[in-house]
Tab-separated table of N, CA and C and ligand atoms in Angstrom:
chain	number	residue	atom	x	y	z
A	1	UNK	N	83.855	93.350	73.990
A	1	UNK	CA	84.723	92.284	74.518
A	1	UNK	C	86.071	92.310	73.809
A	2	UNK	N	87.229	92.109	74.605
A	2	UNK	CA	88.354	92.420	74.199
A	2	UNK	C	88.905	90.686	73.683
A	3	UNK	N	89.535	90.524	72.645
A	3	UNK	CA	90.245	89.314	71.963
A	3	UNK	C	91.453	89.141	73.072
A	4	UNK	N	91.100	87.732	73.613
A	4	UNK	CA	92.031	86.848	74.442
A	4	UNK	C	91.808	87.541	75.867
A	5	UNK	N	90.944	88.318	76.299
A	5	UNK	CA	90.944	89.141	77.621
A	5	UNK	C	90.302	87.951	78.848
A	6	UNK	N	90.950	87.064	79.243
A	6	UNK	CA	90.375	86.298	80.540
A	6	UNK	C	89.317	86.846	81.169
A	7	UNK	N	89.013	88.105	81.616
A	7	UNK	CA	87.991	88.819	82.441
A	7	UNK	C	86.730	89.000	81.719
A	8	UNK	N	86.664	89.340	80.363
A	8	UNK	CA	85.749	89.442	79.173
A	8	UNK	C	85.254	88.048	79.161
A	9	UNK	N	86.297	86.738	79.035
A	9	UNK	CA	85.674	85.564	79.151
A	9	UNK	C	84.284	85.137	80.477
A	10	UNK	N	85.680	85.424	81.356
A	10	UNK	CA	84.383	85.486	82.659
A	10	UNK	C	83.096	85.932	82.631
A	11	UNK	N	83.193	87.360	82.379
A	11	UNK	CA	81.858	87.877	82.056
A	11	UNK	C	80.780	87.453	81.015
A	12	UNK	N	81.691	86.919	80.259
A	12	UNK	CA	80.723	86.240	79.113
A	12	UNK	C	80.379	84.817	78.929
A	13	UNK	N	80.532	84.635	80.855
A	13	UNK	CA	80.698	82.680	80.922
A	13	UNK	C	81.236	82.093	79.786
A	14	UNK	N	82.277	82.719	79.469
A	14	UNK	CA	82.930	81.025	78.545
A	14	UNK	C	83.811	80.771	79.417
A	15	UNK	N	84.596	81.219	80.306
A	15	UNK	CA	85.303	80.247	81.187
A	15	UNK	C	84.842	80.285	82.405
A	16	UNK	N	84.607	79.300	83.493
A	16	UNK	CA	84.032	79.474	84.596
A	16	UNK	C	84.586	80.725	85.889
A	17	UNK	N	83.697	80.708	86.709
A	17	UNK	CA	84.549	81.462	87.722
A	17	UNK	C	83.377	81.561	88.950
A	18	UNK	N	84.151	81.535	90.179
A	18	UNK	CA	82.652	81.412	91.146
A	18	UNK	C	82.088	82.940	91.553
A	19	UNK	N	81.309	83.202	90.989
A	19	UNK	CA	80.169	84.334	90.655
A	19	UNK	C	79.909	84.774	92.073
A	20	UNK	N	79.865	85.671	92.704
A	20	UNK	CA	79.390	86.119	93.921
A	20	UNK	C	78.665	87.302	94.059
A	21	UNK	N	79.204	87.837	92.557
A	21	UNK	CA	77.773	89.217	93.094
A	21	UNK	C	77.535	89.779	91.319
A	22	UNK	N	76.617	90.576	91.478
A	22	UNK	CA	76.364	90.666	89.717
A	22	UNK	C	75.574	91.627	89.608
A	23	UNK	N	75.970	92.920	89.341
A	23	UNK	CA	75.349	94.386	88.744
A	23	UNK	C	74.631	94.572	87.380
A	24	UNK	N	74.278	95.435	86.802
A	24	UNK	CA	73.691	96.014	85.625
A	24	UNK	C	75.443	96.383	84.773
A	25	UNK	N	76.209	96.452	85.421
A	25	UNK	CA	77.553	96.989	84.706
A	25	UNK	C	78.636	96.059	85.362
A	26	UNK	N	78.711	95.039	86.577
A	26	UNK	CA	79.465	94.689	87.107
A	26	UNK	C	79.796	93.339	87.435
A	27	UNK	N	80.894	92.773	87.345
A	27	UNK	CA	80.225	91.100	87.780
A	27	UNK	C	81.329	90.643	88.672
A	28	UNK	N	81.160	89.926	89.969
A	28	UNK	CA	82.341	89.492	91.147
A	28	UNK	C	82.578	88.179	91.429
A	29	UNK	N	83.377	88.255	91.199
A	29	UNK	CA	84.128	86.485	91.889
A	29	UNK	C	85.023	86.021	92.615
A	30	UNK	N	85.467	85.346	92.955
A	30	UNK	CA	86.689	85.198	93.764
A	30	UNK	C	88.041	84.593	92.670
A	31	UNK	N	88.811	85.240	93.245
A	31	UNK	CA	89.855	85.221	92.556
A	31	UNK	C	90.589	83.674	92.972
A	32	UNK	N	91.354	83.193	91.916
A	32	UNK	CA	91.578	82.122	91.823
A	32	UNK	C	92.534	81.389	92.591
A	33	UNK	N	93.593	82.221	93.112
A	33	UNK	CA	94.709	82.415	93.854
A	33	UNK	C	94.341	83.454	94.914
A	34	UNK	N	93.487	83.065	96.012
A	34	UNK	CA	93.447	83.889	97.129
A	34	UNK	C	94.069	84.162	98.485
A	35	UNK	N	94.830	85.466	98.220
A	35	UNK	CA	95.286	86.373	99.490
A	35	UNK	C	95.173	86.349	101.108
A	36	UNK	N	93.412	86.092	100.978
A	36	UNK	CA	92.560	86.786	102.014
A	36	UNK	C	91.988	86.026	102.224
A	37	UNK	N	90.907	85.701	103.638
A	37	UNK	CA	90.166	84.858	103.914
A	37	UNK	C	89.060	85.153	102.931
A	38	UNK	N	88.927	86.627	102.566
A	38	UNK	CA	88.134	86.739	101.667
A	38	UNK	C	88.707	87.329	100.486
A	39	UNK	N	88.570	86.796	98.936
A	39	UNK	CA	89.505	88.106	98.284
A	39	UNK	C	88.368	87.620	97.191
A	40	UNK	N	87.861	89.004	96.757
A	40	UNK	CA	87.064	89.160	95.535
A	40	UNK	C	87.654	89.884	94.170
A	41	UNK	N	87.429	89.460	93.352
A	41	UNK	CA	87.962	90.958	92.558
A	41	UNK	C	86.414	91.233	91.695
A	42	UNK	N	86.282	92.449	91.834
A	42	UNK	CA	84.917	93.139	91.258
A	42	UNK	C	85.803	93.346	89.695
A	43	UNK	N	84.715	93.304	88.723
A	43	UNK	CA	85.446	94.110	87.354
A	43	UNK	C	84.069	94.641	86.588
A	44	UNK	N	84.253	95.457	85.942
A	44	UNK	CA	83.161	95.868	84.954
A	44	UNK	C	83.275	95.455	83.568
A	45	UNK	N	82.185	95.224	83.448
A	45	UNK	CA	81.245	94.075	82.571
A	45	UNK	C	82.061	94.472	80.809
A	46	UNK	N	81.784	95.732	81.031
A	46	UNK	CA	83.182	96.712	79.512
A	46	UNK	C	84.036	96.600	79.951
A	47	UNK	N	85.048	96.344	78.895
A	47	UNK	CA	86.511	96.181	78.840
A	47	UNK	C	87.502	97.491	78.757
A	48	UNK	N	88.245	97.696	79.918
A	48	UNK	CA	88.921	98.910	80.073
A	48	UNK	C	90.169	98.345	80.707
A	49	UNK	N	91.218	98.742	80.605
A	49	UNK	CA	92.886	98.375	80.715
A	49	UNK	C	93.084	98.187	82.274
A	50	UNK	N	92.516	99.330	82.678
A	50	UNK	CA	92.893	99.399	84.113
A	50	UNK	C	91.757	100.198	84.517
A	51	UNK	N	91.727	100.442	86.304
A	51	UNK	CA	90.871	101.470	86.736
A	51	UNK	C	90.395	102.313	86.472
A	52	UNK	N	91.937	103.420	86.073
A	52	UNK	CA	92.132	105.426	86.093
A	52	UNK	C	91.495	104.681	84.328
A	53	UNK	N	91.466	104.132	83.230
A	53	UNK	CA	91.047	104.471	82.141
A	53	UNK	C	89.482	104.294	82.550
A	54	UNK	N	89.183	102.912	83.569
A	54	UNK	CA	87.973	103.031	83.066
A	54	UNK	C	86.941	104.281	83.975
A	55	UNK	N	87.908	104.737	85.049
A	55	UNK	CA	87.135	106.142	85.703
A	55	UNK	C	86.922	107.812	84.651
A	56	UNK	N	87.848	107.483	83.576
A	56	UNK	CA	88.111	108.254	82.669
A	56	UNK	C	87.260	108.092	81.851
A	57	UNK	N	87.196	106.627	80.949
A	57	UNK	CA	85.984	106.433	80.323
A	57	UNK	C	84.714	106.259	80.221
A	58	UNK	N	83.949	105.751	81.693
A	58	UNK	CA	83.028	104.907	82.267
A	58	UNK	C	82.996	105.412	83.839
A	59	UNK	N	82.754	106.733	84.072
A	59	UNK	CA	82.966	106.923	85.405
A	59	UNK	C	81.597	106.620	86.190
A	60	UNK	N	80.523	106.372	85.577
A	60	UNK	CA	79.634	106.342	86.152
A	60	UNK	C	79.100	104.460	86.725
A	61	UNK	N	80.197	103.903	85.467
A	61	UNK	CA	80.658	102.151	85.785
A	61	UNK	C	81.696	102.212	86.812
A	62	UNK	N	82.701	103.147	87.174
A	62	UNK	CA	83.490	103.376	87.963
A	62	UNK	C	82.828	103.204	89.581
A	63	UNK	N	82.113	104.228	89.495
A	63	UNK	CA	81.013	104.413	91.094
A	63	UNK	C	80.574	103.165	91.566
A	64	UNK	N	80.221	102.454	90.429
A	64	UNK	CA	79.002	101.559	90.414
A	64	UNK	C	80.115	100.489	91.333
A	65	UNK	N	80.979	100.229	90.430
A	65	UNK	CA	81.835	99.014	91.095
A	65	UNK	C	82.384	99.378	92.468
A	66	UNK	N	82.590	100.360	92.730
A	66	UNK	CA	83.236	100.843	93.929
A	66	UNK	C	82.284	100.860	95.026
A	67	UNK	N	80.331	100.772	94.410
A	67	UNK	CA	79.575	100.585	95.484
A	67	UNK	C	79.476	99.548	96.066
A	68	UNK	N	79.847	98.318	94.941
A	68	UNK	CA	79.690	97.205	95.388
A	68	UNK	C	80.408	96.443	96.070
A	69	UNK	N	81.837	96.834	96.426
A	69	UNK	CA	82.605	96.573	96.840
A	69	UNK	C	82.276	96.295	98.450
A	70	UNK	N	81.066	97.394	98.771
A	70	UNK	CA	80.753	97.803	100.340
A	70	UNK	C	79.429	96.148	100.612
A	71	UNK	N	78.657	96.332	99.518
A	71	UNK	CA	78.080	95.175	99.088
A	71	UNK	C	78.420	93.748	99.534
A	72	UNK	N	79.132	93.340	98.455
A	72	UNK	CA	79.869	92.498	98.470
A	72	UNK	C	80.487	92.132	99.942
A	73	UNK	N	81.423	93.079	100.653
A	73	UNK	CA	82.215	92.943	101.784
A	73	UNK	C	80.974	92.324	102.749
A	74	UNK	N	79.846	92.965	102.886
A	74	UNK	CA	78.592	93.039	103.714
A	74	UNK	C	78.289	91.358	103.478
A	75	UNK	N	77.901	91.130	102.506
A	75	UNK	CA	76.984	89.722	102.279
A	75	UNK	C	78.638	88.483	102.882
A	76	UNK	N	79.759	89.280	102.739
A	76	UNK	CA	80.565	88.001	103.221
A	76	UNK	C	81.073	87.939	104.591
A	77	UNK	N	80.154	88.876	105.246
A	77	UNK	CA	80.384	89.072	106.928
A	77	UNK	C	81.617	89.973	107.420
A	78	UNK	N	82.189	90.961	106.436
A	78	UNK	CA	82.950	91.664	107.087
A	78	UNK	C	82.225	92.915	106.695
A	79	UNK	N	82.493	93.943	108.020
A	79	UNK	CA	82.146	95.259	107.584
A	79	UNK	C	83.624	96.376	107.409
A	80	UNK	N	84.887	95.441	107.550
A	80	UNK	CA	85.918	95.947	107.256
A	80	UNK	C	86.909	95.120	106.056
A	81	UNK	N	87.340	96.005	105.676
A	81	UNK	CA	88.466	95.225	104.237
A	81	UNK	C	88.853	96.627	103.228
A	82	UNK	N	90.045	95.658	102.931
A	82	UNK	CA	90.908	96.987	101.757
A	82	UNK	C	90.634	96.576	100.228
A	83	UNK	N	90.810	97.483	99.610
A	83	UNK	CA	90.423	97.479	98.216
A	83	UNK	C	91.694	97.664	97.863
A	84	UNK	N	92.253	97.319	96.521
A	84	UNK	CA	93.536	97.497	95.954
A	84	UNK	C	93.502	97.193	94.615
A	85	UNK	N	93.819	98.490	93.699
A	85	UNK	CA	93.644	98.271	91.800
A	85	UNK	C	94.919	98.327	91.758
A	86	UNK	N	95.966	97.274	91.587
A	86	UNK	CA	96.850	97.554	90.576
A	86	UNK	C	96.996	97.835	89.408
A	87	UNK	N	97.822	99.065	89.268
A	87	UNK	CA	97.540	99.525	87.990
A	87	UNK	C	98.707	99.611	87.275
A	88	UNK	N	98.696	99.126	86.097
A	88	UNK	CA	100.291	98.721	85.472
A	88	UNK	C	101.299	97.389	85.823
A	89	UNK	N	101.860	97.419	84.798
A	89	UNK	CA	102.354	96.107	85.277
A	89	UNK	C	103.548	96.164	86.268
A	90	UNK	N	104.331	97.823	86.383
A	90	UNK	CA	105.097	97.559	87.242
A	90	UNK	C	104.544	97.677	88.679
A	91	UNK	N	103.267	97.865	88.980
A	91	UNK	CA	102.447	97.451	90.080
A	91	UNK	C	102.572	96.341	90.207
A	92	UNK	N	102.618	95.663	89.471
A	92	UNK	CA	101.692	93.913	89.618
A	92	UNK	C	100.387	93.956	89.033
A	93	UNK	N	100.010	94.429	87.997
A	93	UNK	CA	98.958	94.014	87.436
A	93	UNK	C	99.286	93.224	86.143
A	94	UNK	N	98.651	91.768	86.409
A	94	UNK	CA	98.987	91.078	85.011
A	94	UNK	C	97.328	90.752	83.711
A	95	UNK	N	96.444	91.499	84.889
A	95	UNK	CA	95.406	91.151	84.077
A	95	UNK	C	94.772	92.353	83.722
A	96	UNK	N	95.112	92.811	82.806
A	96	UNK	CA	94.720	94.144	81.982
A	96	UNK	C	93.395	94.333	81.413
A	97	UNK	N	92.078	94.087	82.382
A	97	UNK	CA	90.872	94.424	82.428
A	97	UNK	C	90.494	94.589	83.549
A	98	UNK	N	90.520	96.202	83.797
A	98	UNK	CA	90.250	96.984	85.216
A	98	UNK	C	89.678	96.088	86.315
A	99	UNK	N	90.154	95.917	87.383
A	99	UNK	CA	89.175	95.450	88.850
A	99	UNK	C	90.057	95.769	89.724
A	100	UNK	N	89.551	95.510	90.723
A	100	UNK	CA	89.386	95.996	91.949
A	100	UNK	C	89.823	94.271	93.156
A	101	UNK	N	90.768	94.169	94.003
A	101	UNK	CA	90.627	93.598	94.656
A	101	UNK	C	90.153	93.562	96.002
A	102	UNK	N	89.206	93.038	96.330
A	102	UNK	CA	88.286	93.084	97.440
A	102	UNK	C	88.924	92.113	98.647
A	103	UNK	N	89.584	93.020	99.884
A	103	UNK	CA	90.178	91.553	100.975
A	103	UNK	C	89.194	92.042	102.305
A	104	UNK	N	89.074	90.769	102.163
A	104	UNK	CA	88.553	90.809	104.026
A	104	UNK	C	88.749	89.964	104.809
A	105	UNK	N	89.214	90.097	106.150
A	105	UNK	CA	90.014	89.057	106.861
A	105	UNK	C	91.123	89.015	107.277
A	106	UNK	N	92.026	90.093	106.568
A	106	UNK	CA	93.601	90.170	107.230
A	106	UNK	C	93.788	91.966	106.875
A	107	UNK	N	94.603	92.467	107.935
A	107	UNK	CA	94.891	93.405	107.466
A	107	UNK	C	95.467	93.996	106.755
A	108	UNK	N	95.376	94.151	105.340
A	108	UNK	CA	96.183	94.468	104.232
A	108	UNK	C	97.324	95.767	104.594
A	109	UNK	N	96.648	96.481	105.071
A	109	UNK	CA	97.426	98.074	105.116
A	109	UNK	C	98.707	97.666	106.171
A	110	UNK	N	98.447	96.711	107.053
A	110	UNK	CA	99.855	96.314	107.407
A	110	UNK	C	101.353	96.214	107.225
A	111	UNK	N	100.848	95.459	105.630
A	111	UNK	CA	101.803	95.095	105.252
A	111	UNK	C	103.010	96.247	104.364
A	112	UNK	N	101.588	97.031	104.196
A	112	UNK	CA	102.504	98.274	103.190
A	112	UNK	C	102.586	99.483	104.139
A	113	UNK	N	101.808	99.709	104.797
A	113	UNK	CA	102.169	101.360	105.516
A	113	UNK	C	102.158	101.712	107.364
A	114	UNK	N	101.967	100.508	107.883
A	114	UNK	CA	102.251	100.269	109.242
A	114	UNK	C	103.719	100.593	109.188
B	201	LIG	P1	96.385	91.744	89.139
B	201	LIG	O1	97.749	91.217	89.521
B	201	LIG	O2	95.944	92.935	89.943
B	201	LIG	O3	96.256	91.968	87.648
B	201	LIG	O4	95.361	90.603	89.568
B	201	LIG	C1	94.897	89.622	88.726
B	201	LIG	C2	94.256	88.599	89.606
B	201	LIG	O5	93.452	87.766	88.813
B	201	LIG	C3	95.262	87.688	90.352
B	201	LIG	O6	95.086	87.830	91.762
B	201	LIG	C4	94.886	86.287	89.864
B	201	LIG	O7	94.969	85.316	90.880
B	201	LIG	C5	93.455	86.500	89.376
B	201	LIG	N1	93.012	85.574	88.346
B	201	LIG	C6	93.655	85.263	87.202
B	201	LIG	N2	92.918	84.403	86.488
B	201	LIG	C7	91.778	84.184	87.188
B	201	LIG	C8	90.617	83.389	86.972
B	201	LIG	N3	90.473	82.635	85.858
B	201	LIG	N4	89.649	83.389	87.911
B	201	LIG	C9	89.786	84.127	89.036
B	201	LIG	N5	90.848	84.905	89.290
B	201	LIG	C10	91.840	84.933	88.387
């Protein structure tokens, strides 16, 4: 667990968060500020900066989260939705413990490559 890491908290219930799906390596919730009719963000349970480190470090926690993603989408009634890791902060990533955002409900790819 990483010192002051919000996502580490989550995982380690000291701060709340609404729980929606929960692996051997993985744990999902909905994000607090949501996008999407549906927006999850999956993260793994170890603390890794971003994605590409933790596919580098943990590739086999890598898979895992990326299965669940299909999971997850399934139990919330879509069989379509985009995934999106920002990585770095000049992405837009402000929370520097790897995940994955899970949308379902609007078409994301719209907005960037239509
Ligand atoms: P990113 O910009 O890719 O780093 O995404 C971080 C996401 O975490 C944002 O969409 C935030 O709304 C979300 N977030 C931050 N704090 C919380 C929290 N306590 N519970 C759920 N989602 C959060």
């Amino acid at each position: 667990m990483a010192e002051d890491c919000i996502f580490c908290k989550i995982v380690a219930r000291e701060i709340p968060a609404e729980v929606v799906a929960e692996s051997e390596h993985t744990l999902a919730f909905r994000d607090i500020n949501p996008k999407a009719p549906v927006h999850v963000l999956v993260v793994p349970k170890v603390h890794q900066p971003d994605a590409a480190s933790l596919a580098q470090a943990e590739p086999q926690v890598a898979a895992e989260l990326l299965a669940q993603t299909r999971a997850i989408a399934t139990q919330e009634g879509y069989e379509d939705y985009n995934l999106v890791f920002n990585t770095g902060a000049g992405a837009g990533q402000t929370v520097f413990h790897a995940h994955v955002h899970l949308l379902a409900g609007v078409d994301v790819s719209k907005l960037f490559l239509a």
